[in-house]
Tab-separated table of N, CA, C and O in Angstrom:
chain	number	residue	atom	x	y	z
B	287	PRO	N	97.178	260.108	122.217
B	287	PRO	CA	98.458	260.616	121.897
B	287	PRO	C	98.307	262.182	121.508
B	287	PRO	O	97.347	262.685	121.106
B	288	HIS	N	99.291	263.017	122.034
B	288	HIS	CA	99.416	264.461	121.835
B	288	HIS	C	100.579	264.581	120.917
B	288	HIS	O	101.624	263.856	120.826
B	289	SER	N	100.537	265.462	120.007
B	289	SER	CA	101.597	266.088	119.328
B	289	SER	C	102.064	267.483	119.337
B	289	SER	O	101.276	268.174	120.002
B	290	ALA	N	102.852	267.792	118.559
B	290	ALA	CA	103.464	268.977	118.747
B	290	ALA	C	103.500	269.977	117.600
B	290	ALA	O	104.716	269.974	117.005
B	291	PRO	N	102.234	270.549	117.182
B	291	PRO	CA	102.606	271.241	115.854
B	291	PRO	C	102.955	272.663	116.038
B	291	PRO	O	102.874	273.328	117.125
B	292	ARG	N	103.889	273.082	115.168
B	292	ARG	CA	104.212	274.539	114.936
B	292	ARG	C	104.062	275.201	113.678
B	292	ARG	O	104.374	274.556	112.601
B	293	PHE	N	103.694	276.466	113.615
B	293	PHE	CA	103.339	277.080	112.385
B	293	PHE	C	103.930	278.467	112.528
B	293	PHE	O	103.765	279.196	113.544
B	294	ARG	N	104.709	278.780	111.643
B	294	ARG	CA	105.308	280.195	111.510
B	294	ARG	C	105.332	280.857	110.006
B	294	ARG	O	105.366	280.367	109.068
B	295	LEU	N	105.225	282.082	110.309
B	295	LEU	CA	105.077	283.114	109.004
B	295	LEU	C	106.167	284.151	109.035
B	295	LEU	O	106.569	284.640	110.167
B	296	LEU	N	106.872	284.204	107.997
B	296	LEU	CA	107.903	285.153	108.035
B	296	LEU	C	107.250	286.753	107.917
B	296	LEU	O	107.726	287.633	108.770
B	297	LYS	N	106.208	287.159	107.152
B	297	LYS	CA	105.432	288.163	106.900
B	297	LYS	C	104.121	288.169	107.292
B	297	LYS	O	103.396	287.204	106.531
B	298	LYS	N	103.607	288.733	108.346
B	298	LYS	CA	102.239	288.550	109.015
B	298	LYS	C	101.872	289.930	109.467
B	298	LYS	O	102.581	290.714	109.801
B	299	LYS	N	100.558	289.890	109.750
B	299	LYS	CA	99.749	290.848	110.591
B	299	LYS	C	98.964	290.308	111.848
B	299	LYS	O	98.237	289.354	111.468
B	300	VAL	N	99.654	290.451	113.132
B	300	VAL	CA	98.947	290.030	114.224
B	300	VAL	C	97.959	290.705	114.845
B	300	VAL	O	98.147	291.977	115.080
B	301	LEU	N	96.600	290.386	114.661
B	301	LEU	CA	95.464	291.324	115.245
B	301	LEU	C	95.579	291.405	116.702
B	301	LEU	O	96.111	290.464	117.466
B	302	SER	N	95.067	292.343	117.384
B	302	SER	CA	95.041	292.508	118.787
B	302	SER	C	93.713	291.955	119.376
B	302	SER	O	92.999	292.560	119.913
B	303	THR	N	93.608	290.707	119.036
B	303	THR	CA	92.401	290.049	119.531
B	303	THR	C	92.868	289.080	120.830
B	303	THR	O	93.992	288.831	121.104
B	304	TRP	N	92.153	288.536	121.445
B	304	TRP	CA	92.436	287.615	122.702
B	304	TRP	C	93.238	286.479	122.249
B	304	TRP	O	94.149	285.854	123.124
B	305	ASP	N	93.079	286.024	121.087
B	305	ASP	CA	94.106	284.923	120.607
B	305	ASP	C	95.183	285.259	119.653
B	305	ASP	O	95.907	284.369	119.476
B	306	GLY	N	95.264	286.453	119.552
B	306	GLY	CA	96.480	287.000	118.603
B	306	GLY	C	96.507	286.269	117.175
B	306	GLY	O	97.256	286.091	116.436
B	307	PHE	N	95.111	286.385	116.560
B	307	PHE	CA	95.003	285.868	115.292
B	307	PHE	C	95.924	286.374	114.487
B	307	PHE	O	96.326	287.637	114.231
B	308	THR	N	96.544	285.692	113.532
B	308	THR	CA	97.592	286.006	112.530
B	308	THR	C	96.965	285.902	111.169
B	308	THR	O	96.544	284.834	110.629
B	309	ILE	N	97.269	286.801	110.314
B	309	ILE	CA	97.008	286.857	108.741
B	309	ILE	C	98.150	286.827	108.200
B	309	ILE	O	99.199	287.696	108.136
B	310	PRO	N	98.518	286.033	107.145
B	310	PRO	CA	99.648	286.001	106.418
B	310	PRO	C	99.460	287.149	105.028
B	310	PRO	O	98.617	287.158	104.859
B	311	LEU	N	100.605	287.662	105.188
B	311	LEU	CA	100.684	288.804	104.062
B	311	LEU	C	100.925	288.209	102.655
B	311	LEU	O	101.672	287.044	102.682
B	312	PRO	N	100.596	288.577	101.698
B	312	PRO	CA	100.772	288.338	100.280
B	312	PRO	C	102.356	287.917	100.188
B	312	PRO	O	103.164	288.426	100.477
B	313	PHE	N	102.545	286.612	99.539
B	313	PHE	CA	103.852	286.126	99.242
B	313	PHE	C	104.623	285.751	100.273
B	313	PHE	O	105.777	285.635	100.132
B	314	SER	N	103.950	285.800	101.452
B	314	SER	CA	104.678	285.428	102.561
B	314	SER	C	105.219	283.945	102.727
B	314	SER	O	104.509	283.008	102.160
B	315	ARG	N	106.245	283.470	103.158
B	315	ARG	CA	106.788	282.256	103.377
B	315	ARG	C	106.219	281.498	104.765
B	315	ARG	O	106.155	282.322	105.886
B	316	ALA	N	105.599	280.335	104.846
B	316	ALA	CA	105.294	279.976	105.777
B	316	ALA	C	105.848	278.504	106.163
B	316	ALA	O	106.130	277.836	105.187
B	317	VAL	N	105.698	277.981	107.361
B	317	VAL	CA	106.351	276.620	107.602
B	317	VAL	C	105.520	276.138	108.653
B	317	VAL	O	104.986	276.744	109.820
B	318	LEU	N	105.007	274.914	108.262
B	318	LEU	CA	104.366	274.139	109.378
B	318	LEU	C	105.031	272.709	109.645
B	318	LEU	O	105.521	271.915	108.865
B	319	LEU	N	105.570	272.680	110.935
B	319	LEU	CA	106.155	271.505	111.366
B	319	LEU	C	105.325	270.563	112.296
B	319	LEU	O	104.520	271.129	113.149
B	320	TRP	N	105.254	269.338	112.288
B	320	TRP	CA	104.539	268.429	113.252
B	320	TRP	C	105.342	267.713	113.904
B	320	TRP	O	106.070	266.781	113.092
B	321	GLY	N	105.377	267.571	115.242
B	321	GLY	CA	106.346	266.797	115.953
B	321	GLY	C	105.883	265.044	116.111
B	321	GLY	O	104.697	264.942	115.552
B	322	GLU	N	106.565	264.449	116.555
B	322	GLU	CA	106.250	262.959	116.804
B	322	GLU	C	105.080	263.051	117.752
B	322	GLU	O	105.007	263.777	118.798
B	323	PRO	N	104.228	261.885	117.709
B	323	PRO	CA	103.247	261.794	118.710
B	323	PRO	C	103.883	261.566	120.240
B	323	PRO	O	104.760	260.769	120.367
B	324	LEU	N	103.263	262.085	121.183
B	324	LEU	CA	103.589	261.631	122.611
B	324	LEU	C	102.557	261.070	123.456
B	324	LEU	O	101.403	261.470	123.331
B	325	ILE	N	102.749	259.871	123.628
B	325	ILE	CA	101.710	258.862	124.197
B	325	ILE	C	101.920	258.943	125.643
B	325	ILE	O	102.982	258.637	126.352
B	326	VAL	N	100.784	259.318	126.382
B	326	VAL	CA	100.898	259.358	127.944
B	326	VAL	C	99.648	258.170	128.343
B	326	VAL	O	98.505	258.308	127.849
B	327	SER	N	100.033	257.321	129.053
B	327	SER	CA	99.260	256.214	129.809
B	327	SER	C	97.981	257.016	130.436
B	327	SER	O	98.174	257.999	131.203
B	328	LYS	N	96.863	256.349	130.535
B	328	LYS	CA	95.757	256.876	131.012
B	328	LYS	C	96.011	256.601	132.618
B	328	LYS	O	95.378	257.400	133.443
B	329	SER	N	96.776	255.676	133.137
B	329	SER	CA	96.967	255.589	134.412
B	329	SER	C	98.400	256.038	134.981
B	329	SER	O	98.815	255.922	135.954
B	330	ALA	N	98.857	257.181	134.093
B	330	ALA	CA	100.157	257.932	134.558
B	330	ALA	C	99.974	258.596	135.876
B	330	ALA	O	98.769	259.119	136.031
B	331	GLY	N	100.986	258.459	136.626
B	331	GLY	CA	100.945	259.316	137.850
B	331	GLY	C	101.216	260.704	137.829
B	331	GLY	O	101.826	261.021	136.659
B	332	LYS	N	101.522	261.134	138.835
B	332	LYS	CA	101.979	262.775	138.724
B	332	LYS	C	103.421	262.652	138.264
B	332	LYS	O	103.770	263.530	137.398
B	333	GLU	N	104.138	261.865	138.559
B	333	GLU	CA	105.682	261.918	138.124
B	333	GLU	C	105.834	261.683	136.710
B	333	GLU	O	106.532	262.280	136.000
B	334	ASP	N	104.888	260.694	136.091
B	334	ASP	CA	104.881	260.368	134.796
B	334	ASP	C	104.497	261.441	133.857
B	334	ASP	O	104.869	261.743	132.975
B	335	LEU	N	103.348	262.235	134.423
B	335	LEU	CA	102.792	263.325	133.778
B	335	LEU	C	103.885	264.677	133.588
B	335	LEU	O	103.873	265.169	132.655
B	336	GLU	N	104.545	264.639	134.635
B	336	GLU	CA	105.741	265.864	134.717
B	336	GLU	C	106.645	265.511	133.593
B	336	GLU	O	107.190	266.224	132.848
B	337	ILE	N	107.044	264.150	133.567
B	337	ILE	CA	108.068	263.824	132.510
B	337	ILE	C	107.327	263.999	131.282
B	337	ILE	O	108.210	264.639	130.429
B	338	ALA	N	106.199	263.721	130.874
B	338	ALA	CA	105.598	263.812	129.635
B	338	ALA	C	105.415	265.347	129.349
B	338	ALA	O	105.724	265.744	128.200
B	339	ARG	N	104.994	266.084	130.440
B	339	ARG	CA	105.037	267.606	130.222
B	339	ARG	C	106.237	268.335	129.814
B	339	ARG	O	106.481	269.010	128.862
B	340	ARG	N	107.439	267.903	130.516
B	340	ARG	CA	108.659	268.206	130.152
B	340	ARG	C	109.031	267.906	128.470
B	340	ARG	O	109.670	268.732	127.841
B	341	ARG	N	108.794	266.627	128.308
B	341	ARG	CA	109.097	266.224	126.806
B	341	ARG	C	108.337	267.109	125.922
B	341	ARG	O	108.883	267.380	124.772
B	342	LEU	N	107.003	267.206	126.166
B	342	LEU	CA	106.211	267.990	125.298
B	342	LEU	C	106.802	269.483	125.126
B	342	LEU	O	106.895	270.017	124.023
B	343	GLU	N	107.005	270.163	126.132
B	343	GLU	CA	107.858	271.544	126.212
B	343	GLU	C	109.158	271.500	125.230
B	343	GLU	O	109.084	272.251	124.571
B	344	LYS	N	109.812	270.477	125.702
B	344	LYS	CA	111.037	270.454	124.905
B	344	LYS	C	110.661	270.274	123.308
B	344	LYS	O	111.433	271.115	122.558
B	345	ALA	N	109.820	269.494	122.960
B	345	ALA	CA	109.473	269.348	121.660
B	345	ALA	C	108.879	270.524	120.872
B	345	ALA	O	109.264	270.984	119.768
B	346	LEU	N	108.125	271.065	121.652
B	346	LEU	CA	107.630	272.699	121.339
B	346	LEU	C	108.640	273.661	120.977
B	346	LEU	O	108.794	274.261	119.865
B	347	THR	N	109.463	273.638	121.934
B	347	THR	CA	110.839	274.685	121.791
B	347	THR	C	111.460	274.364	120.662
B	347	THR	O	112.038	274.921	119.910
B	348	ASP	N	111.886	272.859	120.594
B	348	ASP	CA	112.604	272.610	119.279
B	348	ASP	C	112.079	272.870	117.860
B	348	ASP	O	112.581	273.282	117.140
B	349	LEU	N	110.659	272.538	117.959
B	349	LEU	CA	109.981	272.773	116.669
B	349	LEU	C	109.774	274.277	116.391
B	349	LEU	O	109.902	274.679	115.341
B	350	THR	N	109.701	274.975	117.523
B	350	THR	CA	109.648	276.440	117.056
B	350	THR	C	110.826	276.962	116.775
B	350	THR	O	111.017	277.821	115.648
B	351	SER	N	112.024	276.567	117.212
B	351	SER	CA	113.170	277.065	116.821
B	351	SER	C	113.524	276.336	115.430
B	351	SER	O	114.067	277.287	114.504
B	352	ARG	N	113.108	275.331	114.951
B	352	ARG	CA	113.450	274.713	113.640
B	352	ARG	C	112.550	275.621	112.737
B	352	ARG	O	113.108	275.970	111.673
B	353	ALA	N	111.216	275.848	112.904
B	353	ALA	CA	110.353	276.486	112.207
B	353	ALA	C	110.775	277.896	112.017
B	353	ALA	O	110.639	278.481	110.727
B	354	ASP	N	111.350	278.449	112.888
B	354	ASP	CA	111.799	279.793	112.888
B	354	ASP	C	113.017	280.163	111.823
B	354	ASP	O	113.075	280.798	110.864
B	355	SER	N	113.924	279.218	111.902
B	355	SER	CA	115.094	279.093	111.258
B	355	SER	C	114.843	278.710	109.747
B	355	SER	O	115.247	279.295	108.711
B	356	LEU	N	113.936	277.805	109.482
B	356	LEU	CA	113.316	277.662	108.174
B	356	LEU	C	112.568	278.552	107.297
B	356	LEU	O	112.567	278.786	106.071
B	357	CYS	N	111.987	279.255	108.098
B	357	CYS	CA	111.101	280.488	107.680
B	357	CYS	C	111.875	281.607	107.383
B	357	CYS	O	111.685	282.226	106.135
B	358	ARG	N	113.091	281.727	107.938
B	358	ARG	CA	113.908	282.826	107.564
B	358	ARG	C	114.956	282.506	106.585
B	358	ARG	O	115.537	283.200	105.736
B	359	SER	N	115.180	281.015	106.175
B	359	SER	CA	115.950	280.862	105.210
B	359	SER	C	115.610	280.648	103.628
B	359	SER	O	114.530	280.898	103.486
């Protein structure tokens, strides 16, 4: 199973490293959301994998929006 975690910080320092390492600033608000597991069969064909990819992309987009709004409120 695959899941869609999302983590957001309101106040942060993003380093200019290859991975954009983020350091939370003191007293910053943080939100961690974890999506529902997405199960893909080992025997899934190209069409099924594309459907799963779209579902995961939508889940990540939705979680990102939710995390951003919760972090700001």
